[in-house]
Amino acid sequence: MLNENFKVTGQVTIQKNGEVVRDIPNTIVTAGKNNIAALISGAGSVMTHMAVGTGTNAVAAGDTTLQTETDRNALSTSGGTPSTNTVVHTAVWNAGDGTGSLTEAGLFSASSSGTMMARTVFSAVNKGASDVLTITWTVTIS
């Protein structure tokens, strides 16, 4: 009998002004896993936005929103960029956008509300008004 396992994981890289300041794993939440299953049947929603916030609660599988979302931006490529068993999602917060002491991020299917696929919490990244923040979210299927 063939026994196949399907695992979805993610890795988040945060760059401030072109320098990597965080490289952290994340949690694919239950709603995200359900959406992936729906996408296989043609019924799910692709990820189109990334959000940042100031929440510090630990990530839980049942999370459907950020704890304290402060800003949400469109992905550089709606739906992400697929490669060998990965999809890479990137969003940029330019100077003056999304400033503050950021401690959480999430990957979403809409400009507001929508399905959250993944969430991560990290030690504070202080984004000043003149800083540019780039978040790259790599989802791997193995």
Tab-separated table of N, CA and C in Angstrom:
chain	number	residue	atom	x	y	z
A	1	MET	N	0.837	-1.187	0.000
A	1	MET	CA	0.000	0.000	0.000
A	1	MET	C	0.883	1.251	0.000
A	2	LEU	N	0.605	2.157	-0.880
A	2	LEU	CA	1.331	3.420	-0.964
A	2	LEU	C	0.775	4.389	0.065
A	3	ASN	N	1.656	4.977	0.853
A	3	ASN	CA	1.240	5.936	1.872
A	3	ASN	C	1.927	7.266	1.584
A	4	GLU	N	1.181	8.250	1.169
A	4	GLU	CA	1.712	9.550	0.756
A	4	GLU	C	1.395	10.599	1.824
A	5	ASN	N	2.394	11.374	2.208
A	5	ASN	CA	2.194	12.481	3.145
A	5	ASN	C	2.329	13.795	2.403
A	6	PHE	N	1.505	14.736	2.774
A	6	PHE	CA	1.467	16.048	2.132
A	6	PHE	C	1.687	17.081	3.232
A	7	LYS	N	2.751	17.858	3.143
A	7	LYS	CA	3.079	18.818	4.189
A	7	LYS	C	3.270	20.200	3.561
A	8	VAL	N	2.699	21.218	4.221
A	8	VAL	CA	2.844	22.598	3.764
A	8	VAL	C	3.533	23.380	4.872
A	9	THR	N	4.643	24.020	4.534
A	9	THR	CA	5.382	24.833	5.497
A	9	THR	C	5.687	26.192	4.888
A	10	GLY	N	6.115	27.107	5.729
A	10	GLY	CA	6.440	28.428	5.224
A	10	GLY	C	7.655	29.014	5.914
A	11	GLN	N	8.281	29.930	5.223
A	11	GLN	CA	9.438	30.652	5.739
A	11	GLN	C	9.271	32.120	5.359
A	12	VAL	N	9.507	33.007	6.309
A	12	VAL	CA	9.340	34.439	6.093
A	12	VAL	C	10.688	35.127	6.229
A	13	THR	N	11.045	35.914	5.216
A	13	THR	CA	12.267	36.720	5.262
A	13	THR	C	11.857	38.185	5.220
A	14	ILE	N	12.327	38.947	6.211
A	14	ILE	CA	12.012	40.370	6.292
A	14	ILE	C	13.287	41.158	6.049
A	15	GLN	N	13.207	42.061	5.066
A	15	GLN	CA	14.328	42.949	4.762
A	15	GLN	C	13.921	44.384	5.059
A	16	LYS	N	14.817	45.108	5.719
A	16	LYS	CA	14.618	46.537	5.945
A	16	LYS	C	15.746	47.252	5.225
A	17	ASN	N	15.376	48.100	4.273
A	17	ASN	CA	16.352	48.842	3.468
A	17	ASN	C	17.365	47.900	2.810
A	18	GLY	N	16.865	46.732	2.341
A	18	GLY	CA	17.703	45.795	1.600
A	18	GLY	C	18.511	44.828	2.453
A	19	GLU	N	18.466	44.946	3.768
A	19	GLU	CA	19.228	44.066	4.662
A	19	GLU	C	18.269	43.109	5.368
A	20	VAL	N	18.592	41.812	5.366
A	20	VAL	CA	17.754	40.832	6.052
A	20	VAL	C	17.847	41.071	7.555
A	21	VAL	N	16.669	41.297	8.175
A	21	VAL	CA	16.624	41.530	9.620
A	21	VAL	C	15.908	40.405	10.363
A	22	ARG	N	15.126	39.594	9.672
A	22	ARG	CA	14.465	38.433	10.265
A	22	ARG	C	14.334	37.357	9.185
A	23	ASP	N	14.552	36.108	9.590
A	23	ASP	CA	14.340	34.958	8.714
A	23	ASP	C	13.740	33.886	9.611
A	24	ILE	N	12.424	33.708	9.526
A	24	ILE	CA	11.690	32.945	10.521
A	24	ILE	C	10.674	32.002	9.882
A	25	PRO	N	10.386	30.898	10.559
A	25	PRO	CA	9.315	30.019	10.080
A	25	PRO	C	7.963	30.630	10.421
A	26	ASN	N	6.925	30.075	9.862
A	26	ASN	CA	5.577	30.543	10.164
A	26	ASN	C	4.660	29.352	10.268
A	27	THR	N	3.424	29.634	10.617
A	27	THR	CA	2.418	28.584	10.731
A	27	THR	C	1.396	28.733	9.614
A	28	ILE	N	1.192	27.658	8.868
A	28	ILE	CA	0.081	27.610	7.926
A	28	ILE	C	-1.135	27.266	8.787
A	29	VAL	N	-2.059	28.204	8.928
A	29	VAL	CA	-3.199	28.025	9.831
A	29	VAL	C	-4.256	27.113	9.197
A	30	THR	N	-5.192	26.656	10.001
A	30	THR	CA	-6.221	25.726	9.532
A	30	THR	C	-6.994	26.290	8.343
A	31	ALA	N	-7.378	27.571	8.415
A	31	ALA	CA	-8.105	28.178	7.289
A	31	ALA	C	-7.260	28.150	6.017
A	32	GLY	N	-5.950	28.318	6.159
A	32	GLY	CA	-5.055	28.252	5.012
A	32	GLY	C	-4.988	26.864	4.418
A	33	LYS	N	-4.913	25.855	5.278
A	33	LYS	CA	-4.898	24.468	4.788
A	33	LYS	C	-6.210	24.133	4.086
A	34	ASN	N	-7.334	24.578	4.667
A	34	ASN	CA	-8.634	24.350	4.026
A	34	ASN	C	-8.698	25.037	2.667
A	35	ASN	N	-8.117	26.236	2.562
A	35	ASN	CA	-8.114	26.967	1.293
A	35	ASN	C	-7.258	26.248	0.252
A	36	ILE	N	-6.130	25.691	0.674
A	36	ILE	CA	-5.287	24.928	-0.254
A	36	ILE	C	-6.070	23.738	-0.809
A	37	ALA	N	-6.795	23.044	0.064
A	37	ALA	CA	-7.622	21.919	-0.393
A	37	ALA	C	-8.680	22.400	-1.381
A	38	ALA	N	-9.288	23.549	-1.091
A	38	ALA	CA	-10.303	24.095	-2.005
A	38	ALA	C	-9.681	24.496	-3.341
A	39	LEU	N	-8.458	25.031	-3.319
A	39	LEU	CA	-7.784	25.416	-4.561
A	39	LEU	C	-7.565	24.203	-5.470
A	40	ILE	N	-7.274	23.061	-4.878
A	40	ILE	CA	-7.067	21.847	-5.672
A	40	ILE	C	-8.318	21.499	-6.473
A	41	SER	N	-9.484	21.806	-5.904
A	41	SER	CA	-10.735	21.521	-6.612
A	41	SER	C	-11.233	22.709	-7.430
A	42	GLY	N	-10.449	23.800	-7.442
A	42	GLY	CA	-10.819	24.983	-8.212
A	42	GLY	C	-11.741	25.938	-7.491
A	43	ALA	N	-11.935	25.743	-6.183
A	43	ALA	CA	-12.895	26.564	-5.445
A	43	ALA	C	-12.254	27.554	-4.481
A	44	GLY	N	-10.951	27.477	-4.248
A	44	GLY	CA	-10.299	28.337	-3.261
A	44	GLY	C	-9.933	29.707	-3.807
A	45	SER	N	-9.296	30.493	-2.947
A	45	SER	CA	-8.875	31.848	-3.305
A	45	SER	C	-7.353	31.951	-3.260
A	46	VAL	N	-6.762	32.563	-4.292
A	46	VAL	CA	-5.318	32.771	-4.275
A	46	VAL	C	-4.979	33.888	-3.298
A	47	MET	N	-3.761	33.872	-2.805
A	47	MET	CA	-3.307	34.928	-1.897
A	47	MET	C	-2.971	36.169	-2.717
A	48	THR	N	-3.455	37.317	-2.253
A	48	THR	CA	-3.275	38.572	-2.991
A	48	THR	C	-2.666	39.683	-2.152
A	49	HIS	N	-2.637	39.518	-0.816
A	49	HIS	CA	-2.186	40.590	0.073
A	49	HIS	C	-1.392	40.042	1.253
A	50	MET	N	-0.581	40.914	1.817
A	50	MET	CA	0.153	40.605	3.029
A	50	MET	C	-0.113	41.735	4.008
A	51	ALA	N	-0.221	41.380	5.290
A	51	ALA	CA	-0.495	42.380	6.319
A	51	ALA	C	0.573	42.315	7.398
A	52	VAL	N	0.789	43.447	8.055
A	52	VAL	CA	1.689	43.528	9.198
A	52	VAL	C	0.922	44.110	10.372
A	53	GLY	N	1.444	43.870	11.573
A	53	GLY	CA	0.773	44.386	12.752
A	53	GLY	C	1.681	44.411	13.955
A	54	THR	N	1.062	44.702	15.094
A	54	THR	CA	1.807	44.874	16.339
A	54	THR	C	1.433	43.844	17.399
A	55	GLY	N	0.677	42.810	17.039
A	55	GLY	CA	0.288	41.782	17.991
A	55	GLY	C	1.459	40.902	18.384
A	56	THR	N	1.380	40.363	19.603
A	56	THR	CA	2.456	39.508	20.108
A	56	THR	C	1.958	38.154	20.596
A	57	ASN	N	0.644	37.890	20.495
A	57	ASN	CA	0.138	36.578	20.903
A	57	ASN	C	0.763	35.492	20.035
A	58	ALA	N	1.052	34.360	20.651
A	58	ALA	CA	1.600	33.228	19.911
A	58	ALA	C	0.623	32.823	18.807
A	59	VAL	N	1.171	32.351	17.715
A	59	VAL	CA	0.347	31.874	16.603
A	59	VAL	C	-0.374	30.598	17.030
A	60	ALA	N	-1.649	30.503	16.653
A	60	ALA	CA	-2.441	29.305	16.907
A	60	ALA	C	-3.026	28.816	15.583
A	61	ALA	N	-3.189	27.519	15.449
A	61	ALA	CA	-3.713	26.947	14.203
A	61	ALA	C	-5.064	27.542	13.825
A	62	GLY	N	-5.864	27.936	14.800
A	62	GLY	CA	-7.194	28.476	14.538
A	62	GLY	C	-7.237	29.951	14.227
A	63	ASP	N	-6.079	30.637	14.187
A	63	ASP	CA	-6.065	32.076	13.868
A	63	ASP	C	-6.654	32.328	12.486
A	64	THR	N	-7.467	33.379	12.374
A	64	THR	CA	-8.034	33.775	11.078
A	64	THR	C	-7.710	35.232	10.749
A	65	THR	N	-7.121	35.958	11.692
A	65	THR	CA	-6.711	37.349	11.494
A	65	THR	C	-5.417	37.582	12.266
A	66	LEU	N	-4.780	38.701	11.974
A	66	LEU	CA	-3.678	39.126	12.837
A	66	LEU	C	-4.282	39.616	14.146
A	67	GLN	N	-3.508	39.614	15.196
A	67	GLN	CA	-4.006	40.109	16.477
A	67	GLN	C	-4.299	41.605	16.398
A	68	THR	N	-3.326	42.371	15.847
A	68	THR	CA	-3.478	43.823	15.758
A	68	THR	C	-2.928	44.290	14.414
A	69	GLU	N	-3.711	44.123	13.367
A	69	GLU	CA	-3.262	44.522	12.029
A	69	GLU	C	-3.157	46.042	11.941
A	70	THR	N	-2.040	46.514	11.361
A	70	THR	CA	-1.847	47.957	11.194
A	70	THR	C	-1.793	48.385	9.735
A	71	ASP	N	-1.460	47.465	8.821
A	71	ASP	CA	-1.385	47.839	7.406
A	71	ASP	C	-1.415	46.579	6.546
A	72	ARG	N	-1.996	46.709	5.346
A	72	ARG	CA	-2.077	45.587	4.410
A	72	ARG	C	-1.766	46.099	3.011
A	73	ASN	N	-0.873	45.374	2.312
A	73	ASN	CA	-0.480	45.756	0.958
A	73	ASN	C	-0.680	44.595	-0.011
A	74	ALA	N	-0.885	44.953	-1.273
A	74	ALA	CA	-1.005	43.945	-2.328
A	74	ALA	C	0.338	43.261	-2.535
A	75	LEU	N	0.279	41.993	-2.905
A	75	LEU	CA	1.496	41.261	-3.248
A	75	LEU	C	2.054	41.793	-4.556
A	76	SER	N	3.355	41.689	-4.718
A	76	SER	CA	3.992	42.116	-5.967
A	76	SER	C	3.429	41.335	-7.147
A	77	THR	N	3.123	40.041	-6.950
A	77	THR	CA	2.482	39.201	-7.954
A	77	THR	C	1.294	38.521	-7.296
A	78	SER	N	0.091	38.860	-7.727
A	78	SER	CA	-1.109	38.254	-7.145
A	78	SER	C	-1.048	36.743	-7.311
A	79	GLY	N	-1.267	36.015	-6.228
A	79	GLY	CA	-1.195	34.558	-6.274
A	79	GLY	C	0.197	34.015	-6.040
A	80	GLY	N	1.207	34.882	-6.057
A	80	GLY	CA	2.586	34.444	-5.835
A	80	GLY	C	3.244	33.947	-7.096
A	81	THR	N	4.512	33.599	-6.950
A	81	THR	CA	5.297	33.099	-8.066
A	81	THR	C	5.642	31.638	-7.802
A	82	PRO	N	5.083	30.708	-8.588
A	82	PRO	CA	5.359	29.283	-8.354
A	82	PRO	C	6.722	28.867	-8.894
A	83	SER	N	7.327	27.910	-8.208
A	83	SER	CA	8.566	27.292	-8.645
A	83	SER	C	8.482	25.831	-8.217
A	84	THR	N	9.568	25.104	-8.258
A	84	THR	CA	9.546	23.701	-7.877
A	84	THR	C	9.056	23.544	-6.449
A	85	ASN	N	7.905	23.016	-6.252
A	85	ASN	CA	7.189	22.753	-4.993
A	85	ASN	C	7.143	23.944	-4.026
A	86	THR	N	7.275	25.166	-4.541
A	86	THR	CA	7.143	26.363	-3.704
A	86	THR	C	6.304	27.419	-4.416
A	87	VAL	N	5.756	28.324	-3.610
A	87	VAL	CA	5.145	29.544	-4.124
A	87	VAL	C	5.725	30.674	-3.288
A	88	VAL	N	6.278	31.687	-3.957
A	88	VAL	CA	6.907	32.805	-3.269
A	88	VAL	C	6.014	34.030	-3.389
A	89	HIS	N	5.679	34.606	-2.238
A	89	HIS	CA	4.847	35.805	-2.162
A	89	HIS	C	5.720	36.941	-1.628
A	90	THR	N	5.653	38.106	-2.273
A	90	THR	CA	6.448	39.253	-1.835
A	90	THR	C	5.566	40.485	-1.767
A	91	ALA	N	5.761	41.275	-0.707
A	91	ALA	CA	5.073	42.565	-0.574
A	91	ALA	C	6.082	43.589	-0.070
A	92	VAL	N	5.875	44.831	-0.483
A	92	VAL	CA	6.790	45.922	-0.125
A	92	VAL	C	6.019	47.030	0.571
A	93	TRP	N	6.601	47.516	1.658
A	93	TRP	CA	6.093	48.702	2.347
A	93	TRP	C	7.118	49.802	2.118
A	94	ASN	N	6.767	50.751	1.249
A	94	ASN	CA	7.676	51.836	0.903
A	94	ASN	C	7.757	52.861	2.028
A	95	ALA	N	8.627	53.833	1.849
A	95	ALA	CA	8.796	54.903	2.841
A	95	ALA	C	7.437	55.525	3.150
A	96	GLY	N	7.159	55.715	4.432
A	96	GLY	CA	5.917	56.339	4.868
A	96	GLY	C	4.746	55.382	5.012
A	97	ASP	N	4.908	54.130	4.615
A	97	ASP	CA	3.818	53.146	4.643
A	97	ASP	C	4.112	52.077	5.689
A	98	GLY	N	3.144	51.794	6.550
A	98	GLY	CA	3.289	50.709	7.516
A	98	GLY	C	4.360	50.945	8.560
A	99	THR	N	4.523	52.175	8.991
A	99	THR	CA	5.561	52.483	9.977
A	99	THR	C	5.154	52.024	11.371
A	100	GLY	N	6.141	51.777	12.208
A	100	GLY	CA	5.903	51.392	13.590
A	100	GLY	C	6.779	50.234	14.006
A	101	SER	N	6.520	49.729	15.198
A	101	SER	CA	7.236	48.591	15.758
A	101	SER	C	6.446	47.332	15.405
A	102	LEU	N	6.800	46.697	14.305
A	102	LEU	CA	6.039	45.576	13.752
A	102	LEU	C	6.481	44.259	14.381
A	103	THR	N	5.502	43.415	14.727
A	103	THR	CA	5.801	42.156	15.412
A	103	THR	C	5.033	40.956	14.855
A	104	GLU	N	4.221	41.166	13.835
A	104	GLU	CA	3.469	40.050	13.254
A	104	GLU	C	3.198	40.331	11.783
A	105	ALA	N	2.971	39.239	11.035
A	105	ALA	CA	2.629	39.354	9.620
A	105	ALA	C	1.719	38.196	9.239
A	106	GLY	N	0.923	38.414	8.193
A	106	GLY	CA	0.024	37.369	7.710
A	106	GLY	C	-0.143	37.457	6.200
A	107	LEU	N	-0.535	36.347	5.604
A	107	LEU	CA	-0.735	36.219	4.165
A	107	LEU	C	-2.224	36.012	3.918
A	108	PHE	N	-2.835	36.884	3.075
A	108	PHE	CA	-4.294	36.934	2.928
A	108	PHE	C	-4.744	36.860	1.467
A	109	SER	N	-6.043	36.552	1.303
A	109	SER	CA	-6.637	36.417	-0.027
A	109	SER	C	-7.434	37.649	-0.455
A	110	ALA	N	-7.362	38.750	0.307
A	110	ALA	CA	-8.152	39.938	-0.036
A	110	ALA	C	-7.530	41.188	0.591
A	111	SER	N	-7.959	42.338	0.091
A	111	SER	CA	-7.438	43.619	0.587
A	111	SER	C	-7.964	43.959	1.979
A	112	SER	N	-9.064	43.331	2.371
A	112	SER	CA	-9.552	43.406	3.747
A	112	SER	C	-10.280	42.099	4.025
A	113	SER	N	-10.263	41.675	5.254
A	113	SER	CA	-10.817	40.364	5.622
A	113	SER	C	-10.161	39.287	4.772
A	114	GLY	N	-10.939	38.451	4.106
A	114	GLY	CA	-10.381	37.379	3.295
A	114	GLY	C	-9.884	36.222	4.140
A	115	THR	N	-9.350	35.217	3.480
A	115	THR	CA	-8.804	34.045	4.151
A	115	THR	C	-7.342	34.285	4.482
A	116	MET	N	-6.958	34.027	5.733
A	116	MET	CA	-5.551	34.096	6.110
A	116	MET	C	-4.949	32.710	5.944
A	117	MET	N	-3.920	32.603	5.113
A	117	MET	CA	-3.254	31.321	4.907
A	117	MET	C	-2.231	31.044	5.998
A	118	ALA	N	-1.494	32.087	6.398
A	118	ALA	CA	-0.390	31.871	7.325
A	118	ALA	C	-0.180	33.108	8.191
A	119	ARG	N	0.427	32.875	9.361
A	119	ARG	CA	0.729	33.970	10.289
A	119	ARG	C	2.060	33.678	10.956
A	120	THR	N	2.793	34.735	11.267
A	120	THR	CA	4.021	34.607	12.028
A	120	THR	C	4.135	35.768	13.002
A	121	VAL	N	4.820	35.516	14.112
A	121	VAL	CA	5.109	36.538	15.118
A	121	VAL	C	6.625	36.570	15.279
A	122	PHE	N	7.187	37.770	15.455
A	122	PHE	CA	8.644	37.911	15.512
A	122	PHE	C	9.020	39.058	16.438
A	123	SER	N	10.290	39.094	16.824
A	123	SER	CA	10.758	40.212	17.628
A	123	SER	C	10.662	41.483	16.782
A	124	ALA	N	10.443	42.602	17.459
A	124	ALA	CA	10.092	43.860	16.792
A	124	ALA	C	11.070	44.260	15.693
A	125	VAL	N	10.483	44.672	14.576
A	125	VAL	CA	11.210	45.334	13.488
A	125	VAL	C	10.683	46.756	13.473
A	126	ASN	N	11.538	47.706	13.792
A	126	ASN	CA	11.129	49.111	13.859
A	126	ASN	C	11.256	49.732	12.481
A	127	LYS	N	10.109	50.011	11.857
A	127	LYS	CA	10.083	50.617	10.525
A	127	LYS	C	9.807	52.094	10.666
A	128	GLY	N	10.815	52.902	10.374
A	128	GLY	CA	10.671	54.348	10.408
A	128	GLY	C	10.048	54.866	9.124
A	129	ALA	N	9.720	56.142	9.123
A	129	ALA	CA	9.041	56.758	7.976
A	129	ALA	C	9.862	56.701	6.689
A	130	SER	N	11.186	56.654	6.790
A	130	SER	CA	12.012	56.635	5.576
A	130	SER	C	12.460	55.228	5.186
A	131	ASP	N	12.100	54.220	5.977
A	131	ASP	CA	12.518	52.846	5.701
A	131	ASP	C	11.631	52.176	4.639
A	132	VAL	N	12.229	51.218	3.922
A	132	VAL	CA	11.505	50.356	2.986
A	132	VAL	C	11.588	48.937	3.534
A	133	LEU	N	10.439	48.318	3.696
A	133	LEU	CA	10.365	46.964	4.236
A	133	LEU	C	9.873	46.023	3.143
A	134	THR	N	10.581	44.921	2.939
A	134	THR	CA	10.186	43.894	1.976
A	134	THR	C	10.033	42.590	2.722
A	135	ILE	N	8.864	41.961	2.573
A	135	ILE	CA	8.639	40.658	3.190
A	135	ILE	C	8.449	39.634	2.081
A	136	THR	N	9.234	38.574	2.162
A	136	THR	CA	9.146	37.463	1.215
A	136	THR	C	8.681	36.240	1.980
A	137	TRP	N	7.558	35.662	1.524
A	137	TRP	CA	6.923	34.543	2.204
A	137	TRP	C	6.994	33.350	1.258
A	138	THR	N	7.778	32.351	1.595
A	138	THR	CA	7.922	31.170	0.751
A	138	THR	C	7.111	30.023	1.347
A	139	VAL	N	6.136	29.545	0.595
A	139	VAL	CA	5.317	28.407	1.005
A	139	VAL	C	5.829	27.190	0.247
A	140	THR	N	6.196	26.151	1.008
A	140	THR	CA	6.763	24.942	0.423
A	140	THR	C	5.823	23.769	0.634
A	141	ILE	N	5.594	23.011	-0.431
A	141	ILE	CA	4.782	21.793	-0.354
A	141	ILE	C	5.729	20.614	-0.533
A	142	SER	N	5.744	19.744	0.471
A	142	SER	CA	6.667	18.614	0.410
A	142	SER	C	5.957	17.336	0.809
